[in-house]
Amino acid sequence: MISQAVVFAVAMILAAAACGGDGGGSGEGGTTTVAGLEASDHGIKDVSGENEFKLELDDEYFEPTVLQGKPGQHLKLELENEGGEEHNLTVAETSIDQDVPPGQSTEVDVTFPNSGTLSFFCKFHKSAGMAGALETK
């Protein structure tokens, strides 16, 4: 007969496997704080070797939430609104304030800070956690 300890151990292993994850330490689906803003956590992406990147805007989150790049790196972001509502990308420290209707996409050019992080958010859904950051590696 199988002991209760063995059954419990197998159940815990299966539960951990079902949780999955990308192994990147992301609390995807939870919340995090980026550049002083509470944000829905949808991961971190290293874009330090790229010139262009597609940023998903969905209902109340950006995916990925944090983009990591080199100091002063220029990056063309394709903002793709996959949500059912109008979204926006605002970088308060710059002149970027770009609206994107549902199902549409547009492009903006961003520059990573020389050090630290630069926050961005959706002006329509910031209070719902739709925020993110450009983070210097």
Short mmCIF file of N, CA and C in Angstrom, two decimals:
data_model
loop_
_atom_site.label_atom_id
_atom_site.label_comp_id
_atom_site.label_asym_id
_atom_site.label_seq_id
_atom_site.Cartn_x
_atom_site.Cartn_y
_atom_site.Cartn_z
N MET A 1 0.84 -1.18 0.00
CA MET A 1 0.00 0.00 0.00
C MET A 1 0.89 1.25 0.00
N ILE A 2 0.49 2.26 -0.75
CA ILE A 2 1.27 3.49 -0.86
C ILE A 2 0.99 4.36 0.35
N SER A 3 2.06 4.89 0.93
CA SER A 3 1.88 5.72 2.13
C SER A 3 1.30 7.09 1.75
N GLN A 4 0.70 7.72 2.73
CA GLN A 4 0.13 9.05 2.53
C GLN A 4 1.23 10.05 2.20
N ALA A 5 2.42 9.89 2.74
CA ALA A 5 3.53 10.80 2.46
C ALA A 5 3.93 10.75 0.99
N VAL A 6 3.94 9.55 0.40
CA VAL A 6 4.29 9.40 -1.02
C VAL A 6 3.21 10.05 -1.89
N VAL A 7 1.95 9.80 -1.56
CA VAL A 7 0.85 10.39 -2.31
C VAL A 7 0.92 11.92 -2.24
N PHE A 8 1.19 12.46 -1.06
CA PHE A 8 1.30 13.90 -0.88
C PHE A 8 2.48 14.45 -1.70
N ALA A 9 3.61 13.78 -1.67
CA ALA A 9 4.80 14.24 -2.41
C ALA A 9 4.52 14.26 -3.91
N VAL A 10 3.89 13.22 -4.43
CA VAL A 10 3.56 13.18 -5.85
C VAL A 10 2.58 14.30 -6.20
N ALA A 11 1.60 14.53 -5.35
CA ALA A 11 0.63 15.59 -5.60
C ALA A 11 1.31 16.96 -5.63
N MET A 12 2.27 17.19 -4.75
CA MET A 12 2.99 18.46 -4.71
C MET A 12 3.84 18.65 -5.97
N ILE A 13 4.49 17.59 -6.43
CA ILE A 13 5.30 17.66 -7.65
C ILE A 13 4.41 17.98 -8.85
N LEU A 14 3.26 17.33 -8.95
CA LEU A 14 2.34 17.59 -10.05
C LEU A 14 1.79 19.01 -10.00
N ALA A 15 1.49 19.49 -8.82
CA ALA A 15 0.98 20.86 -8.66
C ALA A 15 2.04 21.87 -9.08
N ALA A 16 3.29 21.64 -8.69
CA ALA A 16 4.38 22.55 -9.07
C ALA A 16 4.59 22.54 -10.58
N ALA A 17 4.52 21.37 -11.19
CA ALA A 17 4.68 21.28 -12.65
C ALA A 17 3.54 21.99 -13.36
N ALA A 18 2.35 21.90 -12.84
CA ALA A 18 1.19 22.55 -13.47
C ALA A 18 1.30 24.06 -13.43
N CYS A 19 1.99 24.59 -12.43
CA CYS A 19 2.16 26.04 -12.33
C CYS A 19 3.05 26.55 -13.45
N GLY A 20 3.96 25.73 -13.92
CA GLY A 20 4.80 26.10 -15.05
C GLY A 20 5.61 27.33 -14.78
N GLY A 21 5.70 28.19 -15.79
CA GLY A 21 6.47 29.40 -15.68
C GLY A 21 7.58 29.39 -16.70
N ASP A 22 8.19 30.56 -16.91
CA ASP A 22 9.22 30.65 -17.91
C ASP A 22 10.60 30.51 -17.32
N GLY A 23 10.69 30.27 -16.02
CA GLY A 23 11.99 30.11 -15.39
C GLY A 23 12.71 31.42 -15.20
N GLY A 24 12.12 32.53 -15.63
CA GLY A 24 12.79 33.82 -15.56
C GLY A 24 12.49 34.56 -14.28
N GLY A 25 11.81 33.94 -13.34
CA GLY A 25 11.52 34.60 -12.08
C GLY A 25 10.34 35.56 -12.18
N SER A 26 9.64 35.54 -13.29
CA SER A 26 8.52 36.44 -13.48
C SER A 26 7.33 35.97 -12.66
N GLY A 27 6.67 36.91 -12.03
CA GLY A 27 5.43 36.60 -11.33
C GLY A 27 4.27 36.84 -12.25
N GLU A 28 4.40 36.49 -13.52
CA GLU A 28 3.43 36.81 -14.55
C GLU A 28 2.01 36.57 -14.06
N GLY A 29 1.21 37.60 -14.23
CA GLY A 29 -0.18 37.53 -13.80
C GLY A 29 -0.40 38.19 -12.45
N GLY A 30 0.67 38.38 -11.69
CA GLY A 30 0.58 39.07 -10.40
C GLY A 30 0.85 40.55 -10.58
N THR A 31 1.32 41.17 -9.53
CA THR A 31 1.68 42.59 -9.62
C THR A 31 3.12 42.77 -9.18
N THR A 32 3.69 43.86 -9.61
CA THR A 32 5.05 44.22 -9.27
C THR A 32 5.14 45.74 -9.21
N THR A 33 6.24 46.27 -8.72
CA THR A 33 6.47 47.71 -8.72
C THR A 33 7.63 47.99 -9.66
N VAL A 34 7.38 48.83 -10.66
CA VAL A 34 8.42 49.21 -11.60
C VAL A 34 8.51 50.73 -11.65
N ALA A 35 9.72 51.23 -11.41
CA ALA A 35 9.97 52.67 -11.45
C ALA A 35 8.95 53.44 -10.60
N GLY A 36 8.60 52.87 -9.46
CA GLY A 36 7.69 53.52 -8.53
C GLY A 36 6.21 53.36 -8.84
N LEU A 37 5.87 52.63 -9.89
CA LEU A 37 4.47 52.42 -10.26
C LEU A 37 4.07 50.98 -10.04
N GLU A 38 2.86 50.76 -9.51
CA GLU A 38 2.35 49.39 -9.39
C GLU A 38 1.92 48.93 -10.77
N ALA A 39 2.36 47.72 -11.15
CA ALA A 39 2.10 47.23 -12.50
C ALA A 39 1.67 45.78 -12.49
N SER A 40 0.84 45.42 -13.45
CA SER A 40 0.53 44.01 -13.70
C SER A 40 1.78 43.38 -14.27
N ASP A 41 2.24 42.29 -13.68
CA ASP A 41 3.51 41.67 -14.04
C ASP A 41 3.34 40.69 -15.20
N HIS A 42 3.91 41.06 -16.35
CA HIS A 42 3.88 40.19 -17.51
C HIS A 42 5.27 40.02 -18.09
N GLY A 43 6.25 39.96 -17.18
CA GLY A 43 7.59 39.57 -17.57
C GLY A 43 8.57 40.67 -17.89
N ILE A 44 9.80 40.22 -18.09
CA ILE A 44 10.95 41.08 -18.41
C ILE A 44 11.57 40.55 -19.70
N LYS A 45 11.97 41.45 -20.58
CA LYS A 45 12.60 41.04 -21.83
C LYS A 45 13.87 41.86 -22.06
N ASP A 46 14.98 41.16 -22.31
CA ASP A 46 16.24 41.81 -22.65
C ASP A 46 16.22 42.13 -24.13
N VAL A 47 16.22 43.41 -24.47
CA VAL A 47 16.20 43.86 -25.86
C VAL A 47 17.49 44.59 -26.21
N SER A 48 18.54 44.36 -25.44
CA SER A 48 19.78 45.13 -25.58
C SER A 48 20.44 44.99 -26.94
N GLY A 49 20.19 43.93 -27.69
CA GLY A 49 20.80 43.77 -29.00
C GLY A 49 19.85 44.09 -30.14
N GLU A 50 18.70 44.67 -29.86
CA GLU A 50 17.68 44.86 -30.88
C GLU A 50 17.48 46.34 -31.22
N ASN A 51 17.02 46.59 -32.44
CA ASN A 51 16.68 47.94 -32.89
C ASN A 51 15.18 48.17 -32.90
N GLU A 52 14.42 47.05 -33.02
CA GLU A 52 12.96 47.11 -33.05
C GLU A 52 12.40 46.03 -32.14
N PHE A 53 11.22 46.32 -31.57
CA PHE A 53 10.59 45.33 -30.69
C PHE A 53 9.08 45.57 -30.67
N LYS A 54 8.30 44.47 -30.64
CA LYS A 54 6.83 44.57 -30.57
C LYS A 54 6.41 44.51 -29.10
N LEU A 55 5.74 45.57 -28.64
CA LEU A 55 5.22 45.64 -27.27
C LEU A 55 3.71 45.45 -27.34
N GLU A 56 3.23 44.43 -26.63
CA GLU A 56 1.79 44.14 -26.60
C GLU A 56 1.11 45.03 -25.58
N LEU A 57 0.05 45.69 -26.02
CA LEU A 57 -0.84 46.44 -25.13
C LEU A 57 -2.13 45.64 -25.08
N ASP A 58 -2.48 45.17 -23.90
CA ASP A 58 -3.70 44.39 -23.75
C ASP A 58 -4.51 45.02 -22.64
N ASP A 59 -5.64 44.43 -22.31
CA ASP A 59 -6.51 45.07 -21.33
C ASP A 59 -5.88 45.03 -19.94
N GLU A 60 -5.38 46.19 -19.54
CA GLU A 60 -4.76 46.49 -18.25
C GLU A 60 -3.35 45.95 -18.06
N TYR A 61 -2.61 45.67 -19.14
CA TYR A 61 -1.20 45.32 -18.98
C TYR A 61 -0.41 45.50 -20.27
N PHE A 62 0.90 45.64 -20.09
CA PHE A 62 1.86 45.61 -21.19
C PHE A 62 2.58 44.27 -21.11
N GLU A 63 2.89 43.69 -22.27
CA GLU A 63 3.68 42.46 -22.26
C GLU A 63 4.80 42.57 -23.27
N PRO A 64 6.03 42.50 -22.81
CA PRO A 64 6.46 42.37 -21.41
C PRO A 64 6.30 43.68 -20.65
N THR A 65 6.37 43.59 -19.34
CA THR A 65 6.21 44.76 -18.48
C THR A 65 7.48 45.60 -18.45
N VAL A 66 8.62 44.94 -18.41
CA VAL A 66 9.91 45.64 -18.33
C VAL A 66 10.77 45.25 -19.53
N LEU A 67 11.31 46.26 -20.18
CA LEU A 67 12.27 46.06 -21.26
C LEU A 67 13.63 46.47 -20.74
N GLN A 68 14.61 45.58 -20.87
CA GLN A 68 15.97 45.87 -20.42
C GLN A 68 16.84 46.15 -21.64
N GLY A 69 17.60 47.26 -21.57
CA GLY A 69 18.46 47.64 -22.69
C GLY A 69 19.73 48.30 -22.21
N LYS A 70 20.54 48.70 -23.17
CA LYS A 70 21.82 49.34 -22.88
C LYS A 70 21.62 50.83 -22.62
N PRO A 71 22.49 51.44 -21.85
CA PRO A 71 22.39 52.89 -21.60
C PRO A 71 22.37 53.68 -22.92
N GLY A 72 21.37 54.54 -23.08
CA GLY A 72 21.26 55.38 -24.26
C GLY A 72 20.78 54.68 -25.52
N GLN A 73 20.44 53.40 -25.42
CA GLN A 73 20.00 52.63 -26.60
C GLN A 73 18.70 53.19 -27.16
N HIS A 74 18.65 53.31 -28.49
CA HIS A 74 17.43 53.72 -29.18
C HIS A 74 16.70 52.46 -29.63
N LEU A 75 15.39 52.45 -29.48
CA LEU A 75 14.59 51.28 -29.82
C LEU A 75 13.27 51.74 -30.43
N LYS A 76 12.93 51.17 -31.58
CA LYS A 76 11.64 51.43 -32.20
C LYS A 76 10.67 50.40 -31.63
N LEU A 77 9.63 50.89 -30.97
CA LEU A 77 8.61 50.00 -30.41
C LEU A 77 7.40 49.98 -31.32
N GLU A 78 6.97 48.77 -31.71
CA GLU A 78 5.70 48.61 -32.38
C GLU A 78 4.68 48.34 -31.28
N LEU A 79 3.78 49.28 -31.10
CA LEU A 79 2.75 49.16 -30.07
C LEU A 79 1.56 48.46 -30.70
N GLU A 80 1.27 47.25 -30.25
CA GLU A 80 0.19 46.46 -30.82
C GLU A 80 -0.91 46.30 -29.78
N ASN A 81 -2.06 46.93 -30.02
CA ASN A 81 -3.18 46.85 -29.09
C ASN A 81 -3.98 45.58 -29.37
N GLU A 82 -3.81 44.59 -28.51
CA GLU A 82 -4.52 43.33 -28.62
C GLU A 82 -5.74 43.28 -27.71
N GLY A 83 -6.03 44.40 -27.06
CA GLY A 83 -7.16 44.45 -26.14
C GLY A 83 -8.44 44.92 -26.81
N GLY A 84 -9.49 44.99 -26.02
CA GLY A 84 -10.79 45.42 -26.51
C GLY A 84 -11.07 46.89 -26.29
N GLU A 85 -10.11 47.60 -25.68
CA GLU A 85 -10.28 49.02 -25.38
C GLU A 85 -9.13 49.81 -25.98
N GLU A 86 -9.32 51.13 -26.11
CA GLU A 86 -8.22 51.98 -26.55
C GLU A 86 -7.16 52.01 -25.45
N HIS A 87 -5.90 51.90 -25.85
CA HIS A 87 -4.79 51.98 -24.91
C HIS A 87 -3.84 53.08 -25.34
N ASN A 88 -2.82 53.28 -24.54
CA ASN A 88 -1.92 54.40 -24.73
C ASN A 88 -0.55 54.05 -24.18
N LEU A 89 0.48 54.64 -24.74
CA LEU A 89 1.82 54.57 -24.17
C LEU A 89 2.24 55.98 -23.87
N THR A 90 2.43 56.27 -22.59
CA THR A 90 2.91 57.57 -22.15
C THR A 90 4.22 57.38 -21.42
N VAL A 91 5.23 58.15 -21.80
CA VAL A 91 6.49 58.22 -21.06
C VAL A 91 6.57 59.66 -20.59
N ALA A 92 6.21 59.87 -19.32
CA ALA A 92 6.03 61.22 -18.78
C ALA A 92 7.28 62.09 -18.91
N GLU A 93 8.46 61.49 -18.81
CA GLU A 93 9.71 62.25 -18.87
C GLU A 93 10.09 62.66 -20.29
N THR A 94 9.30 62.23 -21.27
CA THR A 94 9.55 62.57 -22.68
C THR A 94 8.26 63.14 -23.27
N SER A 95 8.26 63.32 -24.56
CA SER A 95 7.05 63.82 -25.23
C SER A 95 6.18 62.69 -25.77
N ILE A 96 6.47 61.44 -25.39
CA ILE A 96 5.70 60.31 -25.91
C ILE A 96 4.35 60.22 -25.19
N ASP A 97 3.28 60.28 -25.99
CA ASP A 97 1.90 60.15 -25.52
C ASP A 97 1.10 59.65 -26.72
N GLN A 98 1.15 58.32 -26.94
CA GLN A 98 0.61 57.72 -28.16
C GLN A 98 -0.59 56.84 -27.87
N ASP A 99 -1.76 57.20 -28.43
CA ASP A 99 -2.97 56.38 -28.30
C ASP A 99 -2.97 55.31 -29.39
N VAL A 100 -3.54 54.14 -29.04
CA VAL A 100 -3.64 53.03 -29.99
C VAL A 100 -5.04 52.42 -29.86
N PRO A 101 -5.88 52.57 -30.91
CA PRO A 101 -7.23 51.98 -30.87
C PRO A 101 -7.17 50.45 -30.84
N PRO A 102 -8.25 49.79 -30.38
CA PRO A 102 -8.28 48.33 -30.34
C PRO A 102 -8.00 47.73 -31.72
N GLY A 103 -7.18 46.68 -31.75
CA GLY A 103 -6.88 46.00 -32.99
C GLY A 103 -5.91 46.73 -33.91
N GLN A 104 -5.39 47.86 -33.47
CA GLN A 104 -4.49 48.66 -34.29
C GLN A 104 -3.08 48.59 -33.73
N SER A 105 -2.13 49.10 -34.51
CA SER A 105 -0.75 49.21 -34.02
C SER A 105 -0.14 50.49 -34.57
N THR A 106 0.89 50.95 -33.91
CA THR A 106 1.63 52.14 -34.32
C THR A 106 3.05 52.01 -33.79
N GLU A 107 3.91 52.92 -34.18
CA GLU A 107 5.31 52.85 -33.75
C GLU A 107 5.71 54.12 -33.02
N VAL A 108 6.59 53.96 -32.04
CA VAL A 108 7.22 55.08 -31.35
C VAL A 108 8.69 54.74 -31.15
N ASP A 109 9.52 55.76 -31.08
CA ASP A 109 10.93 55.58 -30.79
C ASP A 109 11.19 55.96 -29.34
N VAL A 110 11.88 55.08 -28.62
CA VAL A 110 12.23 55.33 -27.23
C VAL A 110 13.74 55.26 -27.07
N THR A 111 14.21 55.90 -26.01
CA THR A 111 15.63 55.85 -25.68
C THR A 111 15.76 55.44 -24.21
N PHE A 112 16.58 54.42 -23.97
CA PHE A 112 16.81 53.97 -22.60
C PHE A 112 17.59 55.03 -21.84
N PRO A 113 17.33 55.15 -20.55
CA PRO A 113 18.07 56.13 -19.74
C PRO A 113 19.54 55.72 -19.64
N ASN A 114 20.40 56.68 -19.30
CA ASN A 114 21.82 56.38 -19.13
C ASN A 114 22.06 55.46 -17.95
N SER A 115 21.16 55.50 -16.98
CA SER A 115 21.20 54.57 -15.84
C SER A 115 19.80 54.52 -15.22
N GLY A 116 19.53 53.44 -14.51
CA GLY A 116 18.26 53.32 -13.81
C GLY A 116 17.10 52.91 -14.70
N THR A 117 15.91 53.39 -14.35
CA THR A 117 14.70 53.03 -15.07
C THR A 117 13.91 54.26 -15.48
N LEU A 118 13.13 54.08 -16.53
CA LEU A 118 12.24 55.12 -17.04
C LEU A 118 10.87 54.48 -17.15
N SER A 119 9.90 55.01 -16.43
CA SER A 119 8.58 54.38 -16.40
C SER A 119 7.75 54.79 -17.61
N PHE A 120 6.83 53.90 -17.98
CA PHE A 120 5.81 54.21 -18.97
C PHE A 120 4.49 53.65 -18.46
N PHE A 121 3.38 54.15 -19.02
CA PHE A 121 2.06 53.71 -18.57
C PHE A 121 1.02 54.02 -19.63
N CYS A 122 -0.16 53.44 -19.45
CA CYS A 122 -1.33 53.78 -20.26
C CYS A 122 -2.10 54.84 -19.48
N LYS A 123 -2.28 56.01 -20.08
CA LYS A 123 -2.96 57.09 -19.36
C LYS A 123 -4.41 56.76 -19.04
N PHE A 124 -5.00 55.81 -19.78
CA PHE A 124 -6.38 55.41 -19.53
C PHE A 124 -6.51 54.37 -18.43
N HIS A 125 -5.47 53.56 -18.21
CA HIS A 125 -5.57 52.41 -17.30
C HIS A 125 -4.42 52.31 -16.31
N LYS A 126 -3.76 53.42 -16.06
CA LYS A 126 -2.63 53.44 -15.11
C LYS A 126 -3.07 52.95 -13.73
N SER A 127 -4.25 53.38 -13.29
CA SER A 127 -4.73 52.99 -11.95
C SER A 127 -5.06 51.51 -11.86
N ALA A 128 -5.23 50.84 -13.01
CA ALA A 128 -5.52 49.41 -13.04
C ALA A 128 -4.23 48.59 -13.14
N GLY A 129 -3.07 49.26 -13.09
CA GLY A 129 -1.79 48.55 -13.13
C GLY A 129 -1.16 48.45 -14.50
N MET A 130 -1.67 49.22 -15.46
CA MET A 130 -1.09 49.18 -16.81
C MET A 130 0.09 50.13 -16.86
N ALA A 131 1.24 49.58 -16.43
CA ALA A 131 2.48 50.35 -16.36
C ALA A 131 3.65 49.42 -16.64
N GLY A 132 4.77 50.02 -16.95
CA GLY A 132 5.98 49.26 -17.22
C GLY A 132 7.20 50.16 -17.15
N ALA A 133 8.34 49.66 -17.64
CA ALA A 133 9.56 50.45 -17.55
C ALA A 133 10.59 50.03 -18.59
N LEU A 134 11.42 51.02 -18.94
CA LEU A 134 12.63 50.80 -19.69
C LEU A 134 13.73 50.77 -18.64
N GLU A 135 14.46 49.69 -18.55
CA GLU A 135 15.45 49.49 -17.48
C GLU A 135 16.83 49.32 -18.11
N THR A 136 17.78 50.10 -17.64
CA THR A 136 19.15 49.98 -18.13
C THR A 136 19.83 48.83 -17.45
N LYS A 137 20.48 47.98 -18.28
CA LYS A 137 21.22 46.81 -17.77
C LYS A 137 22.62 47.22 -17.37
#
